[in-house]
mmCIF file of C-alpha atoms and ligand atoms in Angstrom:
data_model
loop_
_atom_site.group_PDB
_atom_site.id
_atom_site.type_symbol
_atom_site.label_atom_id
_atom_site.label_comp_id
_atom_site.label_asym_id
_atom_site.label_seq_id
_atom_site.Cartn_x
_atom_site.Cartn_y
_atom_site.Cartn_z
ATOM 1 C CA MET A 281 48.934 100.774 -73.482
ATOM 2 C CA LYS A 282 52.399 100.250 -74.982
ATOM 3 C CA LYS A 283 55.440 99.508 -72.925
ATOM 4 C CA THR A 284 59.106 99.041 -73.767
ATOM 5 C CA ILE A 285 61.062 96.781 -71.432
ATOM 6 C CA GLU A 286 64.825 96.991 -71.515
ATOM 7 C CA LYS A 287 66.829 93.783 -71.477
ATOM 8 C CA GLY A 288 67.068 92.345 -67.967
ATOM 9 C CA LYS A 289 64.057 94.206 -66.543
ATOM 10 C CA THR A 290 60.764 92.615 -65.580
ATOM 11 C CA LEU A 291 57.251 93.898 -66.024
ATOM 12 C CA LEU A 292 54.851 92.478 -63.446
ATOM 13 C CA VAL A 293 51.335 92.409 -64.843
ATOM 14 C CA ASP A 294 48.356 91.941 -62.528
ATOM 15 C CA GLY A 295 45.290 90.549 -64.305
ATOM 16 C CA PRO A 296 42.792 90.704 -65.772
ATOM 17 C CA ALA A 297 44.988 91.747 -68.649
ATOM 18 C CA SER A 298 46.320 90.603 -71.968
ATOM 19 C CA VAL A 299 49.855 91.171 -73.144
ATOM 20 C CA SER A 300 51.109 90.922 -76.744
ATOM 21 C CA VAL A 301 54.781 90.726 -77.445
ATOM 22 C CA VAL A 302 54.992 93.109 -80.432
ATOM 23 C CA SER A 303 58.744 92.807 -80.807
ATOM 24 C CA GLY A 304 61.684 91.412 -78.870
ATOM 25 C CA LYS A 305 61.710 88.400 -76.578
ATOM 26 C CA VAL A 306 60.473 87.898 -73.027
ATOM 27 C CA ASP A 307 60.606 85.104 -70.475
ATOM 28 C CA VAL A 308 57.518 84.178 -68.453
ATOM 29 C CA PHE A 309 58.215 81.510 -65.814
ATOM 30 C CA GLY A 310 60.831 79.875 -68.028
ATOM 31 C CA ALA A 311 58.744 80.061 -71.217
ATOM 32 C CA THR A 312 60.211 82.171 -74.022
ATOM 33 C CA VAL A 313 57.583 84.346 -75.682
ATOM 34 C CA LYS A 314 58.029 86.340 -78.907
ATOM 35 C CA ASN A 315 56.465 87.057 -82.314
ATOM 36 C CA SER A 316 53.206 88.819 -81.416
ATOM 37 C CA VAL A 317 52.019 86.007 -79.171
ATOM 38 C CA LYS A 318 49.208 87.155 -76.890
ATOM 39 C CA ILE A 319 49.193 86.096 -73.255
ATOM 40 C CA VAL A 320 46.212 86.300 -70.964
ATOM 41 C CA VAL A 321 46.765 87.178 -67.311
ATOM 42 C CA ARG A 322 43.740 85.999 -65.376
ATOM 43 C CA GLU A 323 42.054 88.089 -62.720
ATOM 44 C CA GLY A 324 43.813 87.576 -59.390
ATOM 45 C CA LYS A 325 47.002 86.374 -61.102
ATOM 46 C CA ARG A 326 50.309 88.156 -61.628
ATOM 47 C CA LEU A 327 52.736 87.247 -64.398
ATOM 48 C CA PRO A 328 56.354 88.404 -64.680
ATOM 49 C CA PHE A 329 57.554 89.353 -68.185
ATOM 50 C CA THR A 330 61.354 89.495 -68.141
ATOM 51 C CA ALA A 331 62.950 90.975 -71.258
ATOM 52 C CA LEU A 332 65.566 88.619 -72.744
ATOM 53 C CA GLU A 333 66.171 91.344 -75.309
ATOM 54 C CA THR A 334 64.534 94.792 -75.472
ATOM 55 C CA ALA A 335 60.837 94.079 -75.927
ATOM 56 C CA ASN A 336 57.810 96.113 -76.959
ATOM 57 C CA LEU A 337 54.604 94.977 -75.336
ATOM 58 C CA GLY A 338 51.028 95.888 -76.163
ATOM 59 C CA ILE A 339 48.965 95.662 -72.999
ATOM 60 C CA LEU A 340 45.218 95.686 -72.419
ATOM 61 C CA LEU A 341 44.270 96.158 -68.782
ATOM 62 C CA GLY A 342 40.922 95.121 -67.316
ATOM 63 C CA GLU A 343 39.286 96.439 -64.159
ATOM 64 C CA ASN A 344 41.731 96.773 -61.214
ATOM 65 C CA ALA A 345 44.572 95.433 -63.353
ATOM 66 C CA GLY A 346 48.000 97.022 -63.157
ATOM 67 C CA VAL A 347 51.642 96.872 -64.158
ATOM 68 C CA GLU A 348 54.862 97.478 -62.296
ATOM 69 C CA GLU A 349 58.419 97.442 -63.619
ATOM 70 C CA VAL A 350 61.240 95.976 -61.519
ATOM 71 C CA ASP A 351 64.946 95.381 -62.076
ATOM 72 C CA GLY A 352 66.191 91.895 -62.838
ATOM 73 C CA SER A 353 64.233 88.645 -62.820
ATOM 74 C CA THR A 354 61.678 87.748 -60.136
ATOM 75 C CA ILE A 355 62.525 84.051 -60.420
ATOM 76 C CA PRO A 356 64.521 83.084 -57.309
ATOM 77 C CA GLN A 357 67.986 81.638 -57.934
ATOM 78 C CA SER A 358 66.908 78.542 -55.973
ATOM 79 C CA TRP A 359 64.234 77.839 -58.629
ATOM 80 C CA ALA A 360 66.881 77.770 -61.346
ATOM 81 C CA GLU A 361 69.030 75.474 -59.181
ATOM 82 C CA ALA A 362 66.043 73.181 -58.642
ATOM 83 C CA ALA A 363 65.602 72.846 -62.402
ATOM 84 C CA GLU A 364 69.329 72.084 -62.770
ATOM 85 C CA THR A 365 69.092 69.319 -60.146
ATOM 86 C CA LEU A 366 66.423 67.583 -62.216
ATOM 87 C CA LYS A 367 68.685 67.450 -65.270
ATOM 88 C CA ASN A 368 70.793 64.812 -63.527
ATOM 89 C CA VAL A 369 67.923 62.512 -62.677
ATOM 90 C CA GLN A 370 68.458 58.946 -63.901
ATOM 91 C CA LYS A 371 65.366 57.219 -62.553
ATOM 92 C CA LYS A 372 62.332 57.657 -64.825
ATOM 93 C CA PRO A 373 59.510 58.282 -64.294
ATOM 94 C CA PHE A 374 60.599 60.643 -61.539
ATOM 95 C CA THR A 375 57.869 62.050 -59.317
ATOM 96 C CA ILE A 376 58.250 65.406 -57.624
ATOM 97 C CA MET A 377 55.769 67.014 -55.291
ATOM 98 C CA ILE A 378 55.506 70.683 -54.355
ATOM 99 C CA LEU A 379 54.585 71.788 -50.835
ATOM 100 C CA GLY A 380 53.765 75.252 -49.578
ATOM 101 C CA LYS A 381 50.943 77.203 -48.032
ATOM 102 C CA SER A 382 48.527 79.338 -50.065
ATOM 103 C CA ASP A 383 50.238 82.059 -52.075
ATOM 104 C CA SER A 384 53.706 80.642 -51.552
ATOM 105 C CA GLY A 385 54.261 80.315 -55.324
ATOM 106 C CA LYS A 386 53.515 76.586 -55.808
ATOM 107 C CA THR A 387 51.732 76.933 -59.131
ATOM 108 C CA SER A 388 54.325 79.354 -60.489
ATOM 109 C CA PHE A 389 57.171 77.087 -59.402
ATOM 110 C CA CYS A 390 55.459 74.111 -61.102
ATOM 111 C CA THR A 391 55.036 76.183 -64.256
ATOM 112 C CA TYR A 392 58.689 77.188 -64.183
ATOM 113 C CA LEU A 393 59.931 73.611 -63.634
ATOM 114 C CA ILE A 394 57.705 72.300 -66.397
ATOM 115 C CA ASN A 395 59.012 74.883 -68.865
ATOM 116 C CA ARG A 396 62.594 74.149 -67.960
ATOM 117 C CA LEU A 397 62.049 70.391 -68.308
ATOM 118 C CA ILE A 398 60.265 70.794 -71.635
ATOM 119 C CA SER A 399 63.253 72.654 -72.996
ATOM 120 C CA GLU A 400 65.215 69.490 -72.142
ATOM 121 C CA ASN A 401 62.756 67.433 -74.255
ATOM 122 C CA GLN A 402 61.368 65.616 -71.250
ATOM 123 C CA LYS A 403 57.837 64.218 -71.245
ATOM 124 C CA ILE A 404 55.982 65.877 -68.401
ATOM 125 C CA ALA A 405 52.762 65.015 -66.637
ATOM 126 C CA VAL A 406 51.255 67.492 -64.180
ATOM 127 C CA LEU A 407 49.040 66.155 -61.427
ATOM 128 C CA ASP A 408 47.109 68.995 -59.861
ATOM 129 C CA GLY A 409 46.009 68.183 -56.340
ATOM 130 C CA ASP A 410 44.803 71.633 -55.380
ATOM 131 C CA LEU A 411 41.017 71.278 -55.159
ATOM 132 C CA GLY A 412 40.252 74.871 -54.295
ATOM 133 C CA GLN A 413 42.722 76.598 -56.622
ATOM 134 C CA SER A 414 42.844 74.054 -59.435
ATOM 135 C CA ASP A 415 45.031 74.953 -62.354
ATOM 136 C CA VAL A 416 44.417 71.908 -64.528
ATOM 137 C CA GLY A 417 40.895 70.473 -64.202
ATOM 138 C CA PRO A 418 37.619 71.997 -63.020
ATOM 139 C CA PRO A 419 37.454 73.289 -59.417
ATOM 140 C CA CYS A 420 36.778 70.557 -56.838
ATOM 141 C CA THR A 421 38.626 67.947 -58.885
ATOM 142 C CA VAL A 422 42.123 66.528 -58.969
ATOM 143 C CA ALA A 423 43.292 66.323 -62.559
ATOM 144 C CA TYR A 424 46.264 65.589 -64.729
ATOM 145 C CA ALA A 425 47.546 66.810 -68.060
ATOM 146 C CA PHE A 426 50.581 66.310 -70.252
ATOM 147 C CA ALA A 427 52.564 69.424 -71.038
ATOM 148 C CA THR A 428 54.009 69.176 -74.533
ATOM 149 C CA LYS A 429 55.002 72.788 -75.079
ATOM 150 C CA SER A 430 55.936 75.644 -72.785
ATOM 151 C CA VAL A 431 53.085 77.312 -70.875
ATOM 152 C CA THR A 432 52.616 80.618 -69.086
ATOM 153 C CA ASP A 433 49.526 79.439 -67.185
ATOM 154 C CA LEU A 434 48.763 75.780 -66.366
ATOM 155 C CA PHE A 435 45.089 76.717 -66.752
ATOM 156 C CA THR A 436 45.543 76.448 -70.534
ATOM 157 C CA LEU A 437 46.513 72.747 -70.392
ATOM 158 C CA ARG A 438 43.881 70.255 -71.464
ATOM 159 C CA ALA A 439 43.124 67.776 -68.699
ATOM 160 C CA GLU A 440 43.529 64.123 -69.747
ATOM 161 C CA ASN A 441 41.312 62.995 -66.925
ATOM 162 C CA ALA A 442 40.113 64.181 -63.552
ATOM 163 C CA PHE A 443 38.626 62.744 -60.384
ATOM 164 C CA PHE A 444 35.663 64.669 -59.055
ATOM 165 C CA VAL A 445 36.126 65.178 -55.319
ATOM 166 C CA GLY A 446 33.256 67.619 -54.971
ATOM 167 C CA PHE A 447 34.514 70.079 -52.341
ATOM 168 C CA THR A 448 37.103 72.823 -52.186
ATOM 169 C CA SER A 449 39.318 71.706 -49.288
ATOM 170 C CA PRO A 450 40.704 68.216 -48.595
ATOM 171 C CA SER A 451 39.905 68.776 -44.901
ATOM 172 C CA GLU A 452 36.269 67.910 -45.795
ATOM 173 C CA SER A 453 37.260 64.312 -46.517
ATOM 174 C CA PRO A 454 41.001 63.650 -46.757
ATOM 175 C CA ASP A 455 40.493 60.003 -47.773
ATOM 176 C CA LYS A 456 38.518 60.949 -50.838
ATOM 177 C CA ALA A 457 41.138 63.445 -51.991
ATOM 178 C CA ILE A 458 43.889 60.838 -51.481
ATOM 179 C CA LYS A 459 41.898 58.251 -53.390
ATOM 180 C CA GLY A 460 41.499 60.646 -56.315
ATOM 181 C CA MET A 461 45.182 61.562 -56.359
ATOM 182 C CA THR A 462 46.228 57.915 -56.182
ATOM 183 C CA LEU A 463 43.948 56.917 -59.057
ATOM 184 C CA MET A 464 45.150 59.786 -61.231
ATOM 185 C CA LYS A 465 48.796 59.045 -60.532
ATOM 186 C CA GLN A 466 48.222 55.399 -61.482
ATOM 187 C CA GLU A 467 46.669 56.505 -64.759
ATOM 188 C CA ILE A 468 49.692 58.675 -65.499
ATOM 189 C CA LEU A 469 52.056 55.770 -64.819
ATOM 190 C CA ASP A 470 50.053 53.603 -67.211
ATOM 191 C CA LYS A 471 51.035 56.100 -69.917
ATOM 192 C CA VAL A 472 54.525 57.459 -70.551
ATOM 193 C CA ALA A 473 56.154 60.264 -68.597
ATOM 194 C CA ASP A 474 59.710 61.174 -67.642
ATOM 195 C CA PHE A 475 58.558 63.478 -64.849
ATOM 196 C CA VAL A 476 55.370 63.610 -62.852
ATOM 197 C CA VAL A 477 55.009 67.042 -61.263
ATOM 198 C CA VAL A 478 52.496 66.945 -58.413
ATOM 199 C CA ASN A 479 51.139 70.223 -57.129
ATOM 200 C CA SER A 480 49.384 70.235 -53.776
ATOM 201 C CA ASP A 481 46.936 72.443 -51.922
ATOM 202 C CA GLY A 482 47.943 75.034 -49.324
ATOM 203 C CA TRP A 483 46.588 73.130 -46.281
ATOM 204 C CA VAL A 484 49.876 72.509 -44.498
ATOM 205 C CA GLU A 485 49.449 73.724 -40.926
ATOM 206 C CA GLY A 486 47.952 71.874 -37.973
ATOM 207 C CA GLU A 487 47.789 68.238 -36.994
ATOM 208 C CA GLU A 488 45.126 67.233 -39.497
ATOM 209 C CA ALA A 489 46.915 68.898 -42.381
ATOM 210 C CA VAL A 490 50.167 67.153 -41.437
ATOM 211 C CA ARG A 491 48.348 63.824 -41.257
ATOM 212 C CA TYR A 492 46.710 64.413 -44.636
ATOM 213 C CA LYS A 493 49.921 65.403 -46.393
ATOM 214 C CA SER A 494 51.818 62.489 -44.800
ATOM 215 C CA GLN A 495 49.199 60.000 -45.968
ATOM 216 C CA LEU A 496 49.207 61.577 -49.404
ATOM 217 C CA ALA A 497 52.999 61.318 -49.505
ATOM 218 C CA GLU A 498 52.844 57.622 -48.583
ATOM 219 C CA ALA A 499 50.218 57.011 -51.272
ATOM 220 C CA LEU A 500 52.043 58.868 -54.055
ATOM 221 C CA ASN A 501 55.559 58.094 -52.876
ATOM 222 C CA PRO A 502 57.324 60.998 -54.636
ATOM 223 C CA ASP A 503 61.062 60.749 -55.331
ATOM 224 C CA LEU A 504 61.593 64.344 -54.284
ATOM 225 C CA PHE A 505 59.731 67.122 -52.482
ATOM 226 C CA PHE A 506 60.234 70.785 -53.257
ATOM 227 C CA CYS A 507 59.196 72.834 -50.231
ATOM 228 C CA ILE A 508 58.421 76.560 -50.400
ATOM 229 C CA PRO A 509 58.323 77.848 -46.810
ATOM 230 C CA GLN A 510 57.441 81.434 -45.985
ATOM 231 C CA SER A 511 58.654 81.221 -42.405
ATOM 232 C CA ASN A 512 58.606 78.159 -40.127
ATOM 233 C CA GLU A 513 55.068 76.970 -40.984
ATOM 234 C CA LEU A 514 56.240 73.832 -42.828
ATOM 235 C CA GLU A 515 58.441 72.491 -40.040
ATOM 236 C CA PRO A 516 55.984 70.037 -38.421
ATOM 237 C CA LEU A 517 55.072 68.716 -41.874
ATOM 238 C CA LEU A 518 58.685 68.335 -42.958
ATOM 239 C CA ALA A 519 59.432 66.460 -39.731
ATOM 240 C CA ALA A 520 56.600 64.054 -40.544
ATOM 241 C CA LEU A 521 58.016 63.560 -44.052
ATOM 242 C CA GLU A 522 61.380 62.600 -42.602
ATOM 243 C CA ARG A 523 62.000 59.585 -44.819
ATOM 244 C CA PHE A 524 61.595 61.552 -48.067
ATOM 245 C CA ARG A 525 64.197 63.490 -50.012
ATOM 246 C CA LYS A 526 63.428 67.212 -49.798
ATOM 247 C CA ILE A 527 64.800 70.418 -51.279
ATOM 248 C CA THR A 528 63.784 73.847 -50.002
ATOM 249 C CA VAL A 529 63.292 76.658 -52.520
ATOM 250 C CA ASP A 530 62.470 80.333 -51.947
ATOM 251 C CA SER A 531 59.080 81.946 -52.088
ATOM 252 C CA PRO A 532 59.332 84.919 -54.494
ATOM 253 C CA VAL A 533 59.284 88.326 -52.799
ATOM 254 C CA VAL A 534 56.936 89.826 -55.393
ATOM 255 C CA ILE A 535 53.997 87.511 -54.699
ATOM 256 C CA ARG A 536 50.642 89.191 -54.486
ATOM 257 C CA GLN A 537 48.551 87.740 -51.665
ATOM 258 C CA ARG A 538 44.956 86.888 -52.456
ATOM 259 C CA SER A 539 42.022 87.182 -50.100
ATOM 260 C CA ARG A 540 39.553 84.352 -49.550
ATOM 261 C CA GLU A 541 37.191 86.268 -51.761
ATOM 262 C CA LYS A 542 39.740 86.573 -54.584
ATOM 263 C CA ARG A 543 40.331 82.833 -54.324
ATOM 264 C CA ARG A 544 36.620 82.199 -54.597
ATOM 265 C CA ASN A 545 36.472 84.529 -57.629
ATOM 266 C CA LEU A 546 39.299 82.625 -59.264
ATOM 267 C CA ARG A 547 37.480 79.371 -58.601
ATOM 268 C CA GLU A 548 34.298 80.807 -60.086
ATOM 269 C CA LEU A 549 36.232 81.601 -63.266
ATOM 270 C CA GLY A 550 37.015 77.885 -63.280
ATOM 271 C CA TYR A 551 33.346 76.854 -62.960
ATOM 272 C CA ALA A 552 32.461 79.340 -65.705
ATOM 273 C CA LYS A 553 35.142 77.951 -68.019
ATOM 274 C CA TYR A 554 33.838 74.407 -67.668
ATOM 275 C CA LEU A 555 30.164 75.405 -67.788
ATOM 276 C CA ALA A 556 30.447 77.739 -70.790
ATOM 277 C CA GLY A 557 27.466 77.325 -73.121
ATOM 278 C CA ALA A 558 25.704 75.049 -70.620
ATOM 279 C CA LYS A 559 22.160 73.908 -71.359
ATOM 280 C CA VAL A 560 19.672 71.898 -69.317
ATOM 281 C CA LYS A 561 19.898 68.210 -70.250
ATOM 282 C CA THR A 562 17.407 65.582 -69.085
ATOM 283 C CA TRP A 563 18.650 62.070 -68.389
ATOM 284 C CA PRO A 564 16.535 59.128 -67.142
ATOM 285 C CA LEU A 565 17.680 58.135 -63.666
ATOM 286 C CA ARG A 566 17.517 54.420 -64.455
ATOM 287 C CA MET A 567 20.357 54.872 -66.954
ATOM 288 C CA LEU A 568 22.658 56.579 -64.474
ATOM 289 C CA THR A 569 24.761 55.440 -61.553
ATOM 290 C CA ILE A 570 24.431 58.109 -58.878
ATOM 291 C CA GLU A 571 27.256 58.627 -56.404
ATOM 292 C CA THR A 572 26.623 60.782 -53.355
ATOM 293 C CA GLN A 573 29.024 62.143 -50.755
ATOM 294 C CA ASN A 574 29.357 59.524 -48.020
ATOM 295 C CA ASP A 575 28.506 61.814 -45.155
ATOM 296 C CA THR A 576 25.497 63.558 -46.707
ATOM 297 C CA PRO A 577 22.199 62.857 -44.898
ATOM 298 C CA ALA A 578 19.675 61.063 -47.161
ATOM 299 C CA GLU A 579 17.169 63.934 -47.203
ATOM 300 C CA GLN A 580 19.829 66.356 -48.450
ATOM 301 C CA LYS A 581 21.245 64.180 -51.166
ATOM 302 C CA HIS A 582 19.965 66.000 -54.241
ATOM 303 C CA PRO A 583 19.616 69.728 -53.514
ATOM 304 C CA GLU A 584 19.251 72.051 -56.482
ATOM 305 C CA GLY A 585 22.471 73.773 -57.464
ATOM 306 C CA SER A 586 24.670 70.835 -56.405
ATOM 307 C CA LEU A 587 27.891 70.680 -58.351
ATOM 308 C CA LEU A 588 28.073 67.395 -60.261
ATOM 309 C CA GLY A 589 30.921 65.385 -61.750
ATOM 310 C CA LEU A 590 29.873 63.599 -64.959
ATOM 311 C CA TYR A 591 31.780 60.469 -65.983
ATOM 312 C CA ASP A 592 31.515 58.063 -68.887
ATOM 313 C CA ALA A 593 31.375 54.290 -68.348
ATOM 314 C CA GLN A 594 35.207 54.084 -68.359
ATOM 315 C CA ARG A 595 35.260 56.650 -65.557
ATOM 316 C CA LYS A 596 36.716 59.393 -67.642
ATOM 317 C CA LEU A 597 35.450 62.737 -66.387
ATOM 318 C CA LEU A 598 33.397 64.284 -69.189
ATOM 319 C CA GLY A 599 32.938 67.545 -67.325
ATOM 320 C CA ILE A 600 30.922 69.128 -64.566
ATOM 321 C CA GLY A 601 27.304 70.122 -64.256
ATOM 322 C CA VAL A 602 24.891 71.767 -61.864
ATOM 323 C CA LEU A 603 21.733 69.999 -60.677
ATOM 324 C CA HIS A 604 18.726 71.846 -62.070
ATOM 325 C CA ARG A 605 16.212 69.516 -60.447
ATOM 326 C CA VAL A 606 15.124 65.923 -60.041
ATOM 327 C CA ASP A 607 11.930 65.297 -62.016
ATOM 328 C CA PRO A 608 10.008 62.790 -59.872
ATOM 329 C CA VAL A 609 7.318 62.175 -62.501
ATOM 330 C CA ARG A 610 9.627 61.384 -65.385
ATOM 331 C CA LYS A 611 12.170 59.872 -62.995
ATOM 332 C CA ALA A 612 14.837 61.969 -64.586
ATOM 333 C CA LEU A 613 17.713 64.224 -63.640
ATOM 334 C CA LYS A 614 17.764 67.714 -65.126
ATOM 335 C CA VAL A 615 21.302 68.995 -65.258
ATOM 336 C CA LEU A 616 22.777 72.257 -66.484
ATOM 337 C CA THR A 617 25.953 71.320 -68.314
ATOM 338 C CA SER A 618 28.001 71.838 -71.441
ATOM 339 C CA VAL A 619 28.722 68.103 -71.626
ATOM 340 C CA SER A 620 26.929 66.884 -74.736
ATOM 341 C CA ILE A 621 27.050 63.107 -74.317
ATOM 342 C CA LYS A 622 25.003 61.231 -71.756
ATOM 343 C CA PRO A 623 27.135 60.290 -68.751
ATOM 344 C CA ALA A 624 27.116 56.856 -67.148
ATOM 345 C CA ILE A 625 27.966 58.089 -63.653
ATOM 346 C CA VAL A 626 26.835 61.268 -61.904
ATOM 347 C CA ALA A 627 28.762 62.174 -58.741
ATOM 348 C CA PHE A 628 27.271 64.709 -56.341
ATOM 349 C CA GLY A 629 29.522 67.331 -54.797
ATOM 350 C CA LYS A 630 29.099 69.280 -51.566
ATOM 351 C CA VAL A 631 29.502 72.614 -53.324
ATOM 352 C CA ARG A 632 26.368 74.384 -54.551
ATOM 353 C CA LEU A 633 26.300 77.029 -57.258
ATOM 354 C CA ASP A 634 23.693 79.690 -57.965
ATOM 355 C CA GLU A 635 22.335 80.536 -61.421
ATOM 356 C CA ASN A 636 25.409 82.700 -62.154
ATOM 357 C CA PHE A 637 27.763 79.860 -61.175
ATOM 358 C CA LYS A 638 28.720 81.691 -57.992
ATOM 359 C CA GLU A 639 29.311 79.566 -54.911
ATOM 360 C CA ASN A 640 26.244 79.515 -52.753
ATOM 361 C CA VAL A 641 28.056 80.221 -49.490
ATOM 362 C CA ASN A 642 24.905 80.040 -47.358
ATOM 363 C CA ALA A 643 23.830 76.649 -48.658
HETATM 364 N N1 ATP B 41 58.452 84.658 -59.417
HETATM 365 C C1 ATP B 41 57.328 85.353 -59.513
HETATM 366 N N2 ATP B 41 57.284 86.555 -60.114
HETATM 367 C C2 ATP B 41 56.142 87.246 -60.212
HETATM 368 N N3 ATP B 41 54.947 86.838 -59.742
HETATM 369 C C3 ATP B 41 54.922 85.652 -59.141
HETATM 370 C C4 ATP B 41 56.092 84.841 -58.991
HETATM 371 N N4 ATP B 41 55.754 83.713 -58.351
HETATM 372 C C5 ATP B 41 54.443 83.807 -58.124
HETATM 373 N N5 ATP B 41 53.936 84.957 -58.583
HETATM 374 C C6 ATP B 41 52.530 85.390 -58.526
HETATM 375 O O1 ATP B 41 52.092 85.382 -57.163
HETATM 376 C C7 ATP B 41 50.771 84.824 -57.064
HETATM 377 C C8 ATP B 41 50.797 83.593 -56.159
HETATM 378 O O2 ATP B 41 51.599 82.600 -56.744
HETATM 379 P P1 ATP B 41 51.047 81.133 -57.066
HETATM 380 O O3 ATP B 41 49.707 81.195 -57.667
HETATM 381 O O4 ATP B 41 52.112 80.457 -57.824
HETATM 382 O O5 ATP B 41 50.975 80.580 -55.580
HETATM 383 P P2 ATP B 41 50.285 79.257 -55.031
HETATM 384 O O6 ATP B 41 51.089 78.817 -53.872
HETATM 385 O O7 ATP B 41 50.063 78.309 -56.150
HETATM 386 O O8 ATP B 41 48.896 79.815 -54.528
HETATM 387 P P3 ATP B 41 47.514 78.979 -54.294
HETATM 388 O O9 ATP B 41 47.618 78.361 -52.959
HETATM 389 O O10 ATP B 41 46.499 80.053 -54.320
HETATM 390 O O11 ATP B 41 47.368 78.012 -55.387
HETATM 391 C C9 ATP B 41 50.355 84.509 -58.492
HETATM 392 O O12 ATP B 41 49.561 85.545 -59.003
HETATM 393 C C10 ATP B 41 51.650 84.386 -59.237
HETATM 394 O O13 ATP B 41 51.504 84.596 -60.605
HETATM 395 MG MG1 MG B 42 48.360 77.331 -56.893
#
């Protein structure tokens, strides 16, 4: 399908789709795209292509994909103002953290800020704390990456390192998620960054969520929060974060809500990405340090299909794997993974995957 977008109009593309800019210039979340660059819109994601000058797009639509043209930009004015505010920042590194429930636009806002900051030649680290809808590392991890050029989807960034948490919601074990975030932030600070952009998960409502986010805030101590409320759901949390500097930005009106199932599908795309080309590897148990989830009963510690985090001896996450089985005779672990080197540490997750890398929801 070919589409001409007049200057100032926006084409919203719902994935799975790919869009080539044949001629002209478009803006996607603050990234300028031109010269036959091809952009992938993942299933369950929507990207806005705003024509900076009349643009011809070549579009391939997958199943259930679609396009819709709207007038103007879909980036709220408050997002642009947020980016302007950051231009005046003196203190470096400057840590910002984004808060909002699921489908409020957190990831898109992060992407936009990152693109705007990159155009100011700032060195940006992204710390992705959303376990269930990870953009940077594999699902069930918290991960960080450096963004060196503009991006339309944070999913394309290469993770520098990740901490394997092993479940999809921090409510399973808030302490473990906080520990992972704290370690990753420390690693970032040991390198060089002007801005650390921390994305968070959508668990913001209820006493436990408020406690978790408050503890996380104390641990990471961001210089500024950007909050994306949809109505009054963030108020108890914002009250608990009283001592922090906060700026409220708008949730875009064109957001497409995703069902639980869509979210799971998106996550499964993440497992598939990190398990592409996986083969069964056999590693002697005596050469591995095994880490299990603290609250798992002993008899359930090594069920088949368990999602695994594989680290090297320096605790760099090499990738993920799926437990094929424990071989009691050879005293070895058989793991389905695309990681080629032998790990030093194998961490067991709570999530279990079936042979198609789908979440085993009954497990
Ligand atoms: N300004 C915008 N214009 C067009 N589409 C947008 C805009 N902002 C967000 N979207 C789309 O709306 C959907 C939800 O946004 P996004 O993924 O940023 O939310 P989120 O809060 O990170 O959600 P989650 O909790 O699932 O991680 C995405 O498909 C995104 O591409
Ligand atoms: Mg997100």
